[in-house]
Amino acid sequence: MRRCPHTFCEPVWRYRQQLLSPLPAIRAWLFDNGSLTRRLQHACDGEFRVEVVAQEWQRPLLNERRRLALPARRLALVRQVYLYCDDVPCVFARTIMPRQTLSGAERHLAVLGNRPLGALLFADPRMHREPLEFTRLQSGERLFAEAVQRLASPPPAIWGRRSVFYLAAKPLLVNEIFLPGIEKL
Ligand SMILES: C=C(O[C@@H]1C=C(C(=O)O)C=C[C@H]1O)C(=O)O
């Protein structure tokens, strides 16, 4: 595993067929193409909830800009949430929404609050999702630091995935980082 000398390291994303073994115990969660919200709601015996930790207009990370083909100085609405089962944070999600995506019928994505994004995405029959990409985030990386901010004792590395969703042919990039709490579900 490469070392990341500073917080500006960008994740290296790989498609499933490029991943090396051994695959993680959470691979059923990682590789599930359905709604993560719905899977968590079914797996959680307690109370499932979404908690928004930040939502603001900012320049996406370099790897995010490249994946969405956004110009260098273009801002996007960045939504960061935790998906909880009771008081355990199970997933950290960071969604990048370009300005042109938040137009027309999709403008309500900017005012979701604590409603799960997935409920809207998977309810839309026209929704298209591109293939999942995967990465192993480690201490020192910016996305790792964002994801573990609510963890009392972060692990040395965590698995993440991302995919681009299209609603009415307009893209949004969803990063989902799997936290140790999910292994208890
Ligand atoms: C994309 C989904 O939505 C989930 C909920 C999110 C949110 O509310 O911001 C973000 C990513 C996902 O973990 C899903 O349910 O699969």
Tab-separated table of C-alpha atoms and ligand atoms in Angstrom:
chain	number	residue	atom	x	y	z
A	1	MET	CA	0.000	0.000	0.000
A	2	ARG	CA	1.514	3.361	-1.040
A	3	ARG	CA	2.289	5.864	1.711
A	4	CYS	CA	0.625	9.250	1.527
A	5	PRO	CA	3.054	11.951	2.706
A	6	HIS	CA	0.500	14.762	2.939
A	7	THR	CA	-3.218	15.503	2.949
A	8	PHE	CA	-3.226	16.453	-0.739
A	9	CYS	CA	-2.861	12.870	-1.902
A	10	GLU	CA	-5.624	11.858	-4.266
A	11	PRO	CA	-7.235	8.414	-4.039
A	12	VAL	CA	-6.355	5.854	-6.710
A	13	TRP	CA	-9.677	4.499	-8.009
A	14	ARG	CA	-9.896	1.026	-9.602
A	15	TYR	CA	-12.717	-0.945	-11.202
A	16	ARG	CA	-13.704	-4.231	-9.575
A	17	GLN	CA	-11.816	-6.396	-12.074
A	18	GLN	CA	-8.598	-4.507	-11.231
A	19	LEU	CA	-8.760	-5.184	-7.491
A	20	LEU	CA	-6.215	-7.538	-6.004
A	21	SER	CA	-7.063	-10.207	-3.439
A	22	PRO	CA	-7.661	-10.633	-0.597
A	23	LEU	CA	-10.957	-8.827	-0.917
A	24	PRO	CA	-12.355	-7.292	2.271
A	25	ALA	CA	-14.940	-8.955	4.493
A	26	ILE	CA	-17.277	-6.080	3.601
A	27	ARG	CA	-17.157	-6.925	-0.122
A	28	ALA	CA	-20.901	-7.688	-0.161
A	29	TRP	CA	-21.524	-4.064	0.872
A	30	LEU	CA	-18.809	-2.704	-1.385
A	31	PHE	CA	-19.982	-4.476	-4.550
A	32	ASP	CA	-23.751	-4.109	-4.066
A	33	ASN	CA	-25.141	-2.133	-7.015
A	34	GLY	CA	-28.414	-1.348	-5.293
A	35	SER	CA	-29.244	1.496	-2.934
A	36	LEU	CA	-26.857	1.632	0.011
A	37	THR	CA	-29.546	3.483	1.963
A	38	ARG	CA	-32.033	0.658	1.462
A	39	ARG	CA	-29.444	-2.030	2.326
A	40	LEU	CA	-28.508	-0.195	5.512
A	41	GLN	CA	-32.153	0.328	6.485
A	42	HIS	CA	-32.756	-3.421	6.150
A	43	ALA	CA	-29.568	-4.400	8.008
A	44	CYS	CA	-29.997	-1.940	10.872
A	45	ASP	CA	-32.142	-3.332	13.698
A	46	GLY	CA	-32.146	0.065	15.372
A	47	GLU	CA	-32.775	3.538	13.987
A	48	PHE	CA	-31.328	4.404	10.563
A	49	ARG	CA	-30.675	8.071	9.916
A	50	VAL	CA	-28.810	10.436	7.660
A	51	GLU	CA	-26.942	13.320	9.271
A	52	VAL	CA	-25.604	16.146	7.131
A	53	VAL	CA	-22.204	17.257	8.412
A	54	ALA	CA	-21.539	19.832	5.705
A	55	GLN	CA	-23.078	21.186	2.523
A	56	GLU	CA	-21.363	24.024	0.703
A	57	TRP	CA	-20.209	25.327	-2.653
A	58	GLN	CA	-16.540	24.508	-3.077
A	59	ARG	CA	-13.949	23.409	-5.643
A	60	PRO	CA	-14.085	19.590	-5.764
A	61	LEU	CA	-10.925	17.557	-5.243
A	62	LEU	CA	-8.775	17.044	-8.335
A	63	ASN	CA	-9.870	13.424	-8.845
A	64	GLU	CA	-13.510	14.511	-8.508
A	65	ARG	CA	-13.129	17.351	-11.009
A	66	ARG	CA	-11.485	14.980	-13.458
A	67	ARG	CA	-14.196	12.320	-13.042
A	68	LEU	CA	-16.899	14.917	-13.739
A	69	ALA	CA	-14.824	16.729	-16.397
A	70	LEU	CA	-15.255	20.024	-14.531
A	71	PRO	CA	-13.001	23.010	-15.303
A	72	ALA	CA	-10.308	23.698	-12.674
A	73	ARG	CA	-11.939	26.672	-11.035
A	74	ARG	CA	-15.592	25.511	-11.298
A	75	LEU	CA	-17.463	25.259	-7.980
A	76	ALA	CA	-19.895	22.456	-7.170
A	77	LEU	CA	-22.286	21.819	-4.310
A	78	VAL	CA	-20.580	19.307	-2.001
A	79	ARG	CA	-22.833	17.374	0.391
A	80	GLN	CA	-21.186	15.358	3.166
A	81	VAL	CA	-23.248	13.063	5.358
A	82	TYR	CA	-22.977	10.164	7.753
A	83	LEU	CA	-25.359	7.238	7.531
A	84	TYR	CA	-26.018	6.010	11.044
A	85	CYS	CA	-27.460	2.868	12.585
A	86	ASP	CA	-28.486	4.065	16.036
A	87	ASP	CA	-25.448	6.022	17.271
A	88	VAL	CA	-22.922	4.171	15.084
A	89	PRO	CA	-21.659	5.942	11.925
A	90	CYS	CA	-21.533	3.242	9.222
A	91	VAL	CA	-20.935	5.192	6.007
A	92	PHE	CA	-19.513	8.584	5.170
A	93	ALA	CA	-20.822	9.906	1.872
A	94	ARG	CA	-19.532	12.872	-0.129
A	95	THR	CA	-21.585	13.891	-3.134
A	96	ILE	CA	-20.399	16.363	-5.759
A	97	MET	CA	-23.251	18.154	-7.545
A	98	PRO	CA	-22.294	20.447	-10.434
A	99	ARG	CA	-24.334	23.626	-10.775
A	100	GLN	CA	-25.900	22.567	-14.078
A	101	THR	CA	-27.173	19.364	-12.445
A	102	LEU	CA	-29.137	21.362	-9.861
A	103	SER	CA	-31.479	22.774	-12.495
A	104	GLY	CA	-35.071	22.073	-13.442
A	105	ALA	CA	-36.617	19.077	-11.670
A	106	GLU	CA	-33.251	18.297	-10.016
A	107	ARG	CA	-32.898	21.613	-8.193
A	108	HIS	CA	-34.464	19.970	-5.092
A	109	LEU	CA	-31.227	17.967	-4.658
A	110	ALA	CA	-29.769	21.145	-3.131
A	111	VAL	CA	-32.266	21.128	-0.265
A	112	LEU	CA	-32.398	17.467	0.744
A	113	GLY	CA	-31.500	18.045	4.365
A	114	ASN	CA	-31.457	14.737	6.259
A	115	ARG	CA	-33.505	12.899	3.642
A	116	PRO	CA	-31.387	10.146	2.015
A	117	LEU	CA	-30.173	11.016	-1.490
A	118	GLY	CA	-30.489	7.384	-2.491
A	119	ALA	CA	-34.246	7.379	-1.955
A	120	LEU	CA	-34.534	9.989	-4.714
A	121	LEU	CA	-31.930	8.525	-7.049
A	122	PHE	CA	-33.357	5.007	-7.044
A	123	ALA	CA	-36.946	6.214	-7.275
A	124	ASP	CA	-36.252	7.809	-10.661
A	125	PRO	CA	-36.775	5.241	-13.447
A	126	ARG	CA	-34.638	7.364	-15.770
A	127	MET	CA	-31.661	7.282	-13.397
A	128	HIS	CA	-28.469	5.917	-14.946
A	129	ARG	CA	-25.478	4.811	-12.864
A	130	GLU	CA	-21.989	4.284	-14.225
A	131	PRO	CA	-19.807	1.394	-12.979
A	132	LEU	CA	-18.512	1.489	-9.420
A	133	GLU	CA	-14.871	2.341	-8.740
A	134	PHE	CA	-13.043	1.364	-5.561
A	135	THR	CA	-10.169	2.612	-3.458
A	136	ARG	CA	-8.389	1.942	-0.189
A	137	LEU	CA	-8.105	5.225	1.708
A	138	GLN	CA	-5.387	5.679	4.300
A	139	SER	CA	-4.420	8.091	7.014
A	140	GLY	CA	-3.042	11.326	5.581
A	141	GLU	CA	-5.379	11.513	2.582
A	142	ARG	CA	-7.913	14.349	2.487
A	143	LEU	CA	-10.933	12.082	1.836
A	144	PHE	CA	-9.813	9.762	4.643
A	145	ALA	CA	-9.605	12.730	7.045
A	146	GLU	CA	-13.096	13.906	6.029
A	147	ALA	CA	-14.531	10.414	6.471
A	148	VAL	CA	-13.127	9.628	9.925
A	149	GLN	CA	-13.808	13.001	11.561
A	150	ARG	CA	-16.582	11.431	13.691
A	151	LEU	CA	-14.582	8.329	14.708
A	152	ALA	CA	-12.998	8.260	18.179
A	153	SER	CA	-10.250	5.889	17.015
A	154	PRO	CA	-9.896	5.761	13.210
A	155	PRO	CA	-8.495	2.564	11.619
A	156	PRO	CA	-5.288	2.823	9.534
A	157	ALA	CA	-7.208	2.361	6.273
A	158	ILE	CA	-10.802	2.155	5.017
A	159	TRP	CA	-12.490	1.058	1.775
A	160	GLY	CA	-14.367	3.503	-0.409
A	161	ARG	CA	-16.301	3.392	-3.625
A	162	ARG	CA	-17.686	5.980	-6.004
A	163	SER	CA	-19.975	6.167	-9.005
A	164	VAL	CA	-21.453	8.824	-11.240
A	165	PHE	CA	-25.241	8.962	-11.268
A	166	TYR	CA	-27.172	10.685	-14.044
A	167	LEU	CA	-30.629	12.210	-13.570
A	168	ALA	CA	-32.085	13.657	-16.777
A	169	ALA	CA	-28.584	13.178	-18.265
A	170	LYS	CA	-27.066	15.475	-15.612
A	171	PRO	CA	-24.223	14.010	-13.473
A	172	LEU	CA	-23.493	13.837	-9.775
A	173	LEU	CA	-20.553	11.990	-8.243
A	174	VAL	CA	-21.252	9.966	-5.107
A	175	ASN	CA	-18.351	8.850	-2.894
A	176	GLU	CA	-19.225	6.288	-0.204
A	177	ILE	CA	-16.670	5.464	2.469
A	178	PHE	CA	-17.299	2.359	4.594
A	179	LEU	CA	-16.569	2.760	8.301
A	180	PRO	CA	-15.774	0.001	10.823
A	181	GLY	CA	-19.304	0.251	12.272
A	182	ILE	CA	-20.737	-1.413	9.168
A	183	GLU	CA	-18.939	-4.662	9.999
A	184	LYS	CA	-21.204	-5.047	13.055
A	185	LEU	CA	-24.419	-5.066	10.957
B	1	LIG	C1	-26.628	6.884	-3.332
B	1	LIG	C2	-27.282	6.568	-2.232
B	1	LIG	O1	-27.561	7.516	-1.277
B	1	LIG	C3	-26.931	7.377	-0.025
B	1	LIG	C4	-27.262	8.596	0.745
B	1	LIG	C5	-26.513	9.729	0.556
B	1	LIG	C6	-26.977	11.069	1.079
B	1	LIG	O2	-28.066	11.149	1.703
B	1	LIG	O3	-26.237	12.074	0.852
B	1	LIG	C7	-25.299	9.671	-0.164
B	1	LIG	C8	-24.806	8.465	-0.626
B	1	LIG	C9	-25.447	7.195	-0.284
B	1	LIG	O4	-24.792	6.561	0.768
B	1	LIG	C10	-27.772	5.184	-1.958
B	1	LIG	O5	-28.665	5.031	-1.091
B	1	LIG	O6	-27.274	4.246	-2.634
